[in-house]
PDB file of C-alpha atoms in Angstrom:
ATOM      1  CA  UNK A   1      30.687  -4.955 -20.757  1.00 51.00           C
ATOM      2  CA  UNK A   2      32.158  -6.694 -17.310  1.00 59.00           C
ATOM      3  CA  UNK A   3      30.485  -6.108 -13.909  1.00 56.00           C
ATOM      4  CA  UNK A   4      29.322  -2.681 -14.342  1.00 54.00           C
ATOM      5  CA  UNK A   5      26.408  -4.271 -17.038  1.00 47.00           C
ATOM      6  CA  UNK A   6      25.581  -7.088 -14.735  1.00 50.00           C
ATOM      7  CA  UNK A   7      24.852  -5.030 -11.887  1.00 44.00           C
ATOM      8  CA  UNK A   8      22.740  -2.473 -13.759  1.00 56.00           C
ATOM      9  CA  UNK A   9      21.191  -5.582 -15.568  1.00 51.00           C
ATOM     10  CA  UNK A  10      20.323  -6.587 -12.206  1.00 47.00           C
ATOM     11  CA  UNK A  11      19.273  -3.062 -10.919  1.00 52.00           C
ATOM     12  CA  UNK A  12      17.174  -2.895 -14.111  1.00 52.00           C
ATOM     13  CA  UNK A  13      15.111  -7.020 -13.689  1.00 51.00           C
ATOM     14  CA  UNK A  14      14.295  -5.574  -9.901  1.00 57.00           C
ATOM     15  CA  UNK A  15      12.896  -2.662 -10.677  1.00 61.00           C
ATOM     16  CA  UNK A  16      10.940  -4.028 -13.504  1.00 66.00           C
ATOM     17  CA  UNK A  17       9.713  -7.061 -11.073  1.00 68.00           C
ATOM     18  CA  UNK A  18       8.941  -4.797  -8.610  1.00 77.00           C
ATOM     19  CA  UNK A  19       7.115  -2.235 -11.211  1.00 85.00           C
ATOM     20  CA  UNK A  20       5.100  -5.826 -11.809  1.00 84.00           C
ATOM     21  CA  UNK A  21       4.707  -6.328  -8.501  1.00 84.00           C
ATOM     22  CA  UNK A  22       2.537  -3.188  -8.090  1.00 89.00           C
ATOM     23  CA  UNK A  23       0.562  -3.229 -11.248  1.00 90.00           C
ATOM     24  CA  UNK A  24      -0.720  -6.986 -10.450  1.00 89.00           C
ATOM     25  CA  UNK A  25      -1.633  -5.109  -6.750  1.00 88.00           C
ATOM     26  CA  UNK A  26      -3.736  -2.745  -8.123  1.00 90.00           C
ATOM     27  CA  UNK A  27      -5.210  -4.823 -11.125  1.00 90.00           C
ATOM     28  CA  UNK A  28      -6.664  -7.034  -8.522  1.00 91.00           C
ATOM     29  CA  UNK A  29      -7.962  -4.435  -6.638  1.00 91.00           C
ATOM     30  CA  UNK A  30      -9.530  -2.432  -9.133  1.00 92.00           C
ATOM     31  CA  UNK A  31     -11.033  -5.466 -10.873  1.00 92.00           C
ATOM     32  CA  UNK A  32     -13.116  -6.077  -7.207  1.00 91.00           C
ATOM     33  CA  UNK A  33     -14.053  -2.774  -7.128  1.00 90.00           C
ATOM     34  CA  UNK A  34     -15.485  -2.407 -10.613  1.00 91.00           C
ATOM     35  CA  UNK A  35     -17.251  -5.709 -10.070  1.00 89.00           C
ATOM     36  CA  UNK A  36     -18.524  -4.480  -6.760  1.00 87.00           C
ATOM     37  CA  UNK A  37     -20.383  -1.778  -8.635  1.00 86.00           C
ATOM     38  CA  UNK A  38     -20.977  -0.212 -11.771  1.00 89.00           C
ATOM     39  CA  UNK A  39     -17.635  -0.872 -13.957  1.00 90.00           C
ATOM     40  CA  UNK A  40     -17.247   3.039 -14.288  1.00 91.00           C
ATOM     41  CA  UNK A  41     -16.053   5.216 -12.087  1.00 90.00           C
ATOM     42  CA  UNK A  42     -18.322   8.134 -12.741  1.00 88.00           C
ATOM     43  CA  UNK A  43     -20.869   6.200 -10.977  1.00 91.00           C
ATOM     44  CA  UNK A  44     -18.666   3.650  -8.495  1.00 91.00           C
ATOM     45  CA  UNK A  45     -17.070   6.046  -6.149  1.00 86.00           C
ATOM     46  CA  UNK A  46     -14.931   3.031  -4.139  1.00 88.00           C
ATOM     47  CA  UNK A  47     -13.831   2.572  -8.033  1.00 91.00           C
ATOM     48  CA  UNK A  48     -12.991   6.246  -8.778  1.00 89.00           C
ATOM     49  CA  UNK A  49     -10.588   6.227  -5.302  1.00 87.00           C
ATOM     50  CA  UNK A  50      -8.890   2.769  -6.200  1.00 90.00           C
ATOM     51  CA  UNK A  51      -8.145   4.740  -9.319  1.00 91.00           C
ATOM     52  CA  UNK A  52      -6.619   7.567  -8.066  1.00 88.00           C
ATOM     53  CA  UNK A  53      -4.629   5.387  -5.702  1.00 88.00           C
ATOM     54  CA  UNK A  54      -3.459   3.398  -8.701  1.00 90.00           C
ATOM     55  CA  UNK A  55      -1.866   6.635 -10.138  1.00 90.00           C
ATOM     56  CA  UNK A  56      -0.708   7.952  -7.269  1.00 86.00           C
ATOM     57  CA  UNK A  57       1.869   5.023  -7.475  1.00 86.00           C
ATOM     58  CA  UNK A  58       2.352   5.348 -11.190  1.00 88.00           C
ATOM     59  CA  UNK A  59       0.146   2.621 -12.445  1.00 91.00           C
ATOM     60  CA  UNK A  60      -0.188   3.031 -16.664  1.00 92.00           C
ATOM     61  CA  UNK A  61      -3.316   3.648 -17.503  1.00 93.00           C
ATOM     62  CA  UNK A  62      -3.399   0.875 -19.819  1.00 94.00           C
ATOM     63  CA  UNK A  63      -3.184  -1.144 -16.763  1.00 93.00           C
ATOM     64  CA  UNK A  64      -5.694   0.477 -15.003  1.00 93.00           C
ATOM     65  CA  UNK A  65      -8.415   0.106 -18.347  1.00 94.00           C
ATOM     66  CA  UNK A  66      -7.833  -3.334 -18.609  1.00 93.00           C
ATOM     67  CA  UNK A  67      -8.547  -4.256 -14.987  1.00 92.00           C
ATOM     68  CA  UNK A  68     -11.992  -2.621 -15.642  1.00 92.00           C
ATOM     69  CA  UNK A  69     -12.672  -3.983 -19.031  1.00 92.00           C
ATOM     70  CA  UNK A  70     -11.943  -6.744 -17.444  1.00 90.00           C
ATOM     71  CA  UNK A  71     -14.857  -6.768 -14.866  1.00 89.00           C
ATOM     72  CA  UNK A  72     -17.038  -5.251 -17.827  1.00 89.00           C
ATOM     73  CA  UNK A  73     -16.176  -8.436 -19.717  1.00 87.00           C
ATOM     74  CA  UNK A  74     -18.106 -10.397 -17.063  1.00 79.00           C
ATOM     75  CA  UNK A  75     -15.045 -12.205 -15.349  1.00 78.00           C
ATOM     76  CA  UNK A  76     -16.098 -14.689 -12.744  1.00 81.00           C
ATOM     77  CA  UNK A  77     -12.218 -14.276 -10.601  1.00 83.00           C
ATOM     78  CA  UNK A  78     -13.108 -14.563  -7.047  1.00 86.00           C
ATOM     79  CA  UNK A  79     -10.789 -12.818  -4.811  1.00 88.00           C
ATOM     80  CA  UNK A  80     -10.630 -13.136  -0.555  1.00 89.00           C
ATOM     81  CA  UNK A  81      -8.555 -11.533   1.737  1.00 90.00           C
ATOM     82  CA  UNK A  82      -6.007 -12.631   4.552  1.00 93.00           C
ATOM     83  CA  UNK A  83      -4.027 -11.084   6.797  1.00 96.00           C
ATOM     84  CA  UNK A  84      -1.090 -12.499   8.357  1.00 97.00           C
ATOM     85  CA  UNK A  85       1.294 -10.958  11.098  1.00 98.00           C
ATOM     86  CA  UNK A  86       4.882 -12.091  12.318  1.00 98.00           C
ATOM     87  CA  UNK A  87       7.241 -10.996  14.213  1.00 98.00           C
ATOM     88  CA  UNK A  88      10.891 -10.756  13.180  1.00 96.00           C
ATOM     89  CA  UNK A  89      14.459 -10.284  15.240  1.00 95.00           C
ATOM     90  CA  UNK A  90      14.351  -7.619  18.097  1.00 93.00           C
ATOM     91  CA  UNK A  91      11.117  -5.851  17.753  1.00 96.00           C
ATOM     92  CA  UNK A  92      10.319  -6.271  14.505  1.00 97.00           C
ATOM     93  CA  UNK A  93       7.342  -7.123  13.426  1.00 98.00           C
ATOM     94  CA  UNK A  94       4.691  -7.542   9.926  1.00 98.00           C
ATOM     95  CA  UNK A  95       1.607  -7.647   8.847  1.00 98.00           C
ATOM     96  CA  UNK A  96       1.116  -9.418   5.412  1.00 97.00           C
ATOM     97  CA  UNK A  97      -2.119  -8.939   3.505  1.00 95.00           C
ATOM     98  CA  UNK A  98      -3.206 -10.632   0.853  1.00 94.00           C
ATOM     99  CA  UNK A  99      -5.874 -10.813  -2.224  1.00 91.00           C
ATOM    100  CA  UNK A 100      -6.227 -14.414  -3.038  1.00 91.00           C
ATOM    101  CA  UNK A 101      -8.127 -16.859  -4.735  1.00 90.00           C
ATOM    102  CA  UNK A 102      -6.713 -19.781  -3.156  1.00 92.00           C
ATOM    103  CA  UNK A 103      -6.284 -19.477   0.568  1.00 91.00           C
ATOM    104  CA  UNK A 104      -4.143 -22.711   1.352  1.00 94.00           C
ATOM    105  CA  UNK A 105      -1.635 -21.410  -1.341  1.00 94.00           C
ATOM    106  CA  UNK A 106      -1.257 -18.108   0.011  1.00 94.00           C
ATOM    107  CA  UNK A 107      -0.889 -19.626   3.008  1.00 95.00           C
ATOM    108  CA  UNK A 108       1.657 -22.015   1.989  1.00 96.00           C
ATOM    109  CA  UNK A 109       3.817 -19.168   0.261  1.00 96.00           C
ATOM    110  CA  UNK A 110       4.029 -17.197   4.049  1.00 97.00           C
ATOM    111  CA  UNK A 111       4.804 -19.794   5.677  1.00 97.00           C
ATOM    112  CA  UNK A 112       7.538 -21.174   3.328  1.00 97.00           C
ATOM    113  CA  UNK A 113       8.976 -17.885   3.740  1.00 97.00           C
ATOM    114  CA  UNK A 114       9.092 -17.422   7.698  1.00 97.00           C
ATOM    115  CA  UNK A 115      10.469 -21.046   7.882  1.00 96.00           C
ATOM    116  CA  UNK A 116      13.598 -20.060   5.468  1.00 96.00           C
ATOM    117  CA  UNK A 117      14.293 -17.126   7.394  1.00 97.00           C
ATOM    118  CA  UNK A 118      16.193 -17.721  11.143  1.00 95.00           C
ATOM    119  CA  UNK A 119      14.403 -15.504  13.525  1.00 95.00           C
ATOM    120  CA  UNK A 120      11.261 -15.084  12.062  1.00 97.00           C
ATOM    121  CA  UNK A 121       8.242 -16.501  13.291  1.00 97.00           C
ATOM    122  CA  UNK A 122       4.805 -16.202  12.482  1.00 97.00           C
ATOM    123  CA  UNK A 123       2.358 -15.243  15.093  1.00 97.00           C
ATOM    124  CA  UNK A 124      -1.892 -15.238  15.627  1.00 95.00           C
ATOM    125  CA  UNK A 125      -4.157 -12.769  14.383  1.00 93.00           C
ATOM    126  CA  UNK A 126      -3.966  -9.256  16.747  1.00 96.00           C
ATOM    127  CA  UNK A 127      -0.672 -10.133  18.362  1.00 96.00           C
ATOM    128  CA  UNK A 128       0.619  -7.582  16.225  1.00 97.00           C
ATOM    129  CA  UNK A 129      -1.822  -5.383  14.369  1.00 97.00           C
ATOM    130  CA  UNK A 130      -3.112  -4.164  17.417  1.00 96.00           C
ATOM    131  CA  UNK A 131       0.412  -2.062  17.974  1.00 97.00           C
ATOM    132  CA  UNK A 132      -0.475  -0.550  14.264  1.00 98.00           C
ATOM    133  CA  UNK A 133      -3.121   2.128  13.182  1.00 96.00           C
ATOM    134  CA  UNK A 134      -4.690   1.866   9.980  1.00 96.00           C
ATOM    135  CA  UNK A 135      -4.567   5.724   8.596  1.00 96.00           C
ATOM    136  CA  UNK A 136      -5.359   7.662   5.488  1.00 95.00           C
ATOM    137  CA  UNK A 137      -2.292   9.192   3.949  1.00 96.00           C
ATOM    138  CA  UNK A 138      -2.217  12.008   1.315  1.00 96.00           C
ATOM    139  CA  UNK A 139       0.747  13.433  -0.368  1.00 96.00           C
ATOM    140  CA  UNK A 140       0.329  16.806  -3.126  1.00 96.00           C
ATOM    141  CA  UNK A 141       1.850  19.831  -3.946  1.00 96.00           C
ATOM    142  CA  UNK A 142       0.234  22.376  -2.013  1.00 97.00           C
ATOM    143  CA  UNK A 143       1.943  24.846   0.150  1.00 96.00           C
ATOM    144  CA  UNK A 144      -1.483  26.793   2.651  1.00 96.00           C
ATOM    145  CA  UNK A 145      -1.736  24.912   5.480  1.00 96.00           C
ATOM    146  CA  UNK A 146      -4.214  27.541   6.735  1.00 96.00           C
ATOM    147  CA  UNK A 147      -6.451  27.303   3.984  1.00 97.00           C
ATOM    148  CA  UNK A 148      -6.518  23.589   4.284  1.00 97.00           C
ATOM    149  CA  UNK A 149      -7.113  23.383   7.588  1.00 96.00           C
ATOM    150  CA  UNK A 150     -10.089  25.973   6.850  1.00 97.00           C
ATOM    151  CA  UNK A 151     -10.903  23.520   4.378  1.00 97.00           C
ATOM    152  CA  UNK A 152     -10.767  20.652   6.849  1.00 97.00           C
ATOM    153  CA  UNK A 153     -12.993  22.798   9.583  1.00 95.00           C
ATOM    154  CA  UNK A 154     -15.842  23.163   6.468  1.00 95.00           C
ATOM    155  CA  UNK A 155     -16.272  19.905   5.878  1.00 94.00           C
ATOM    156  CA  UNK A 156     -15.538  18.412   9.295  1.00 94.00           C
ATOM    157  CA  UNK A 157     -12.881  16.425   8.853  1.00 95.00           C
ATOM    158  CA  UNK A 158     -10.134  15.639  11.223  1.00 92.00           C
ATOM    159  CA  UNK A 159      -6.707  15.433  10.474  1.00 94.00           C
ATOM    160  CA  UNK A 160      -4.246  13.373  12.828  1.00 96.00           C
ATOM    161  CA  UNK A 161      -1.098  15.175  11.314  1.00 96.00           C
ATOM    162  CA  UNK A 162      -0.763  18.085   8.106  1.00 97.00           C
ATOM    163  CA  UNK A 163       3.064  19.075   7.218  1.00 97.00           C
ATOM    164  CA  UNK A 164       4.647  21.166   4.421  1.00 97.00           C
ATOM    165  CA  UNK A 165       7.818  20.474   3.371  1.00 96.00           C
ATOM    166  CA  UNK A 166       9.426  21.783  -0.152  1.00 96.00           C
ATOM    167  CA  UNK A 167       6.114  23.087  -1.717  1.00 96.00           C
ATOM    168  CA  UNK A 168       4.823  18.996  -0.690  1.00 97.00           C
ATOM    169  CA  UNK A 169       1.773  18.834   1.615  1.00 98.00           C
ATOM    170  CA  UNK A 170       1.374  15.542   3.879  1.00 98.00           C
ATOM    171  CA  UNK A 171      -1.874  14.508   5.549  1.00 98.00           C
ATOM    172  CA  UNK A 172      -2.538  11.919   7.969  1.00 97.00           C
ATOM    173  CA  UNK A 173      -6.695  10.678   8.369  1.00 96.00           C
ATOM    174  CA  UNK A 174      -8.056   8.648  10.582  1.00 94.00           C
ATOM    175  CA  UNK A 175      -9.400   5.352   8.309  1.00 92.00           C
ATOM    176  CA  UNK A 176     -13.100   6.483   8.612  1.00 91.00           C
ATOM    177  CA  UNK A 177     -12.089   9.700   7.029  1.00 93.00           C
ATOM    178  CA  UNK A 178     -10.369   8.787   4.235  1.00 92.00           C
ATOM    179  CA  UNK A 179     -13.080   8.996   1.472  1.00 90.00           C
ATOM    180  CA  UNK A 180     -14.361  12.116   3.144  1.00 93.00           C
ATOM    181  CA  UNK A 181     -11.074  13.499   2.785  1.00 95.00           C
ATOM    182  CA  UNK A 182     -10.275  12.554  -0.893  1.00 92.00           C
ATOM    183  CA  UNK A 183     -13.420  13.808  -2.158  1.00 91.00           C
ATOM    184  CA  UNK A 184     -12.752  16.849  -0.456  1.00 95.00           C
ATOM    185  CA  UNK A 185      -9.292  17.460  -2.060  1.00 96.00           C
ATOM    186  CA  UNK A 186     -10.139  16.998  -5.545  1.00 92.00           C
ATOM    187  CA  UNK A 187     -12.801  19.785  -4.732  1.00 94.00           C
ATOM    188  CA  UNK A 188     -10.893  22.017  -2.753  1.00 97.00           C
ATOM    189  CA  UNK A 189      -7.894  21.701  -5.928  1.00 96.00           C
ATOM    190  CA  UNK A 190      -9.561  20.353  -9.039  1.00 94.00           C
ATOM    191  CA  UNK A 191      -7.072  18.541 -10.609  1.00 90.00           C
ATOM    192  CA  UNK A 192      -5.103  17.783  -7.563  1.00 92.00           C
ATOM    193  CA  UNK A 193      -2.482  14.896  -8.766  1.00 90.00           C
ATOM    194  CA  UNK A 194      -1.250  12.578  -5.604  1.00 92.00           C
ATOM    195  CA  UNK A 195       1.705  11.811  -5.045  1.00 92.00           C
ATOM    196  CA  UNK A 196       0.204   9.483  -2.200  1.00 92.00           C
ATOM    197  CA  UNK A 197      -2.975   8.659  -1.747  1.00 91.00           C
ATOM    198  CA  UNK A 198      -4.018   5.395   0.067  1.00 90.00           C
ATOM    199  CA  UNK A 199      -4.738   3.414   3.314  1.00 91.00           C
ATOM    200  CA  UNK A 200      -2.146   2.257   5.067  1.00 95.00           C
ATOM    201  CA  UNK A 201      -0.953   0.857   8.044  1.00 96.00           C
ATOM    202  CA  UNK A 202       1.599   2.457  10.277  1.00 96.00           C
ATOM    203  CA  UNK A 203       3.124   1.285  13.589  1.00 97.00           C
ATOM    204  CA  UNK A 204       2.561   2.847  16.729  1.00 96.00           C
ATOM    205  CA  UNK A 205       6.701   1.889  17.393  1.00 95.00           C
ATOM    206  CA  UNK A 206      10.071   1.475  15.319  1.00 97.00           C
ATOM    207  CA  UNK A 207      12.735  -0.181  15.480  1.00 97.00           C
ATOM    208  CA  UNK A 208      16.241  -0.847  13.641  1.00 97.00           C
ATOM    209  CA  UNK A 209      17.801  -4.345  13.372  1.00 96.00           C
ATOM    210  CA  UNK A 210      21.643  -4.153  14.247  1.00 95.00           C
ATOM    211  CA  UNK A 211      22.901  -7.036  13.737  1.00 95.00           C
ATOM    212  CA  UNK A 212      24.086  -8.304  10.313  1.00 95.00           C
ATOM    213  CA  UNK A 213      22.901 -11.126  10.053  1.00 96.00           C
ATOM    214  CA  UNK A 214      19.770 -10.698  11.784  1.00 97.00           C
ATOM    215  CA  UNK A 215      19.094  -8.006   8.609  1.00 96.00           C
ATOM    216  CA  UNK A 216      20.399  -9.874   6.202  1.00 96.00           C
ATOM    217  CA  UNK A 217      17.348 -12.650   7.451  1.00 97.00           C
ATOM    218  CA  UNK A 218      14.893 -10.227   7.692  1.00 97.00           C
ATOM    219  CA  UNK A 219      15.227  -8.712   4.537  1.00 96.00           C
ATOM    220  CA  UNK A 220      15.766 -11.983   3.040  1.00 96.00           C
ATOM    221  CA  UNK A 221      12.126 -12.550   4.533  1.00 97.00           C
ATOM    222  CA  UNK A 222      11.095  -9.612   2.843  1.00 96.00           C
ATOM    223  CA  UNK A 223      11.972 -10.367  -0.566  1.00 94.00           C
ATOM    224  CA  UNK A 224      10.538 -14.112  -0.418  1.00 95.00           C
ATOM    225  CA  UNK A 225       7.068 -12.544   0.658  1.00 96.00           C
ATOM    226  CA  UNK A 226       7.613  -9.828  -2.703  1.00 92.00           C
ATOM    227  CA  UNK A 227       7.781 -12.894  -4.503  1.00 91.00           C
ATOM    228  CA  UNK A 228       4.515 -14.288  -3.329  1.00 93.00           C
ATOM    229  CA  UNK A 229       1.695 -13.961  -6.288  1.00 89.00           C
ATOM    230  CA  UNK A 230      -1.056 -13.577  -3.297  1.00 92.00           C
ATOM    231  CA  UNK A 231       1.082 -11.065  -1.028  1.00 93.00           C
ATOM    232  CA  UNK A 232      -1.033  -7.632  -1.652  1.00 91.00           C
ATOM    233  CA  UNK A 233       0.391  -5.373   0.667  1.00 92.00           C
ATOM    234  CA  UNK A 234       3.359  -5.210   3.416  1.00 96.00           C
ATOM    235  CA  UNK A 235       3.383  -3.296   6.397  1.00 97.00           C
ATOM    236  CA  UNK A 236       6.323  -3.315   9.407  1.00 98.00           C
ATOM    237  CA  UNK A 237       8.036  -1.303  11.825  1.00 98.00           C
ATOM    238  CA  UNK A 238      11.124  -1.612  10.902  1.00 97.00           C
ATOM    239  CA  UNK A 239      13.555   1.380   9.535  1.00 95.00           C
ATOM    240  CA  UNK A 240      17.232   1.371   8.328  1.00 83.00           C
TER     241      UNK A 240
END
């Protein structure tokens, strides 16, 4: 089978780790929404968003049931949150948040992975989320931008940014609008299936990394933070 199998054998373990990756993400975070509420999202609306966000990145619903069940069943797992923020070579810079139930692990697992990686530090609180803007983004098919923005005018919402491109409609919110906004959609097109639909957090800046091995540490850094259990989400400025 030579090299050809390895490398797909490879391709294949890293897509299935990160496939993991994302399905521990949102079990987490629909486990502390169902416990925040009622364990059905018919009546927990925070719950009935984290869902759609779960399947707007492809999470089985067999996943998404047993993260529920799971908070039905009484479960007593305590989650917190922590963000982190670094900077990398040039301008680069991250912010690292995590769900955890053990802050001095999580902590131990970022900073194991800035102090393998040359050029990488990290940094306080605000020294670099304050150059980011936490936004709602929506991705669908839908092709009117005149009726949606009608539709956005009706229910007062504001949108930072609506394009169409191929048949695909992409909407920035600002954060406080982002329930407003979902609830909207799915009455505006019943049905609607996203292709994104989340918060997120996306840099006022870019930048690239030229130099090779610069990259090569900061996406080293990158893949030692995928590997951290307590590492929920990833957010940086930095394109290819």
């Amino acid at each position: 089978m030579g090299r050809a199998h390895e490398v797909r054998a490879a391709s294949m373990a890293k897509t299935a780790a990160r496939k993991s990756k994302i399905y521990s993400r949102f079990g987490k975070e629909l486990y502390i929404a169902a416990k925040a509420g009622v364990p059905d999202p018919e009546m927990n609306l925070a719950l009935r968003r984290k869902i759609q966000e779960a399947k707007s990145n492809q999470v089985p619903a067999d996943v998404i049931q047993r993260a529920i069940d799971k908070a039905k069943g009484g479960a007593d797992d305590n989650y917190s949150s922590a963000r982190y923020e670094g900077l990398g070579p040039g301008d680069a810079s991250i912010i690292i948040d995590c769900l955890t139930d053990n802050t001095n692990r999580s902590l131990t697992g970022i900073k194991t992975a800035f102090n393998k990686c040359n050029g990488c530090k990290l940094v306080g609180q605000g020294s670099v989320s304050f150059n980011y803007e936490e936004v709602g983004m929506f991705k669908f098919a839908y092709e009117d931008e005149e009726a949606m923005l009608e539709m956005f005018m009706e229910h007062d919402l504001d949108a930072l940014d609506m394009s169409v491109e191929d048949g695909v409609m992409t909407i920035k919110t600002a954060f406080a609008d982002f329930g407003k906004t979902q609830d909207a959609l799915e009455t505006f097109i019943p049905g609607v299936e996203f292709d994104q639909c989340e918060v997120t957090m996306l840099p006022n800046e870019y930048c690239t990394i030229d130099d090779e091995e610069a990259k090569a540490q900061w996406n080293r850094l990158l893949e030692m933070l995928d590997d951290v259990d307590d590492v929920n989400r990833v957010y940086h400025n930095v394109v290819e």
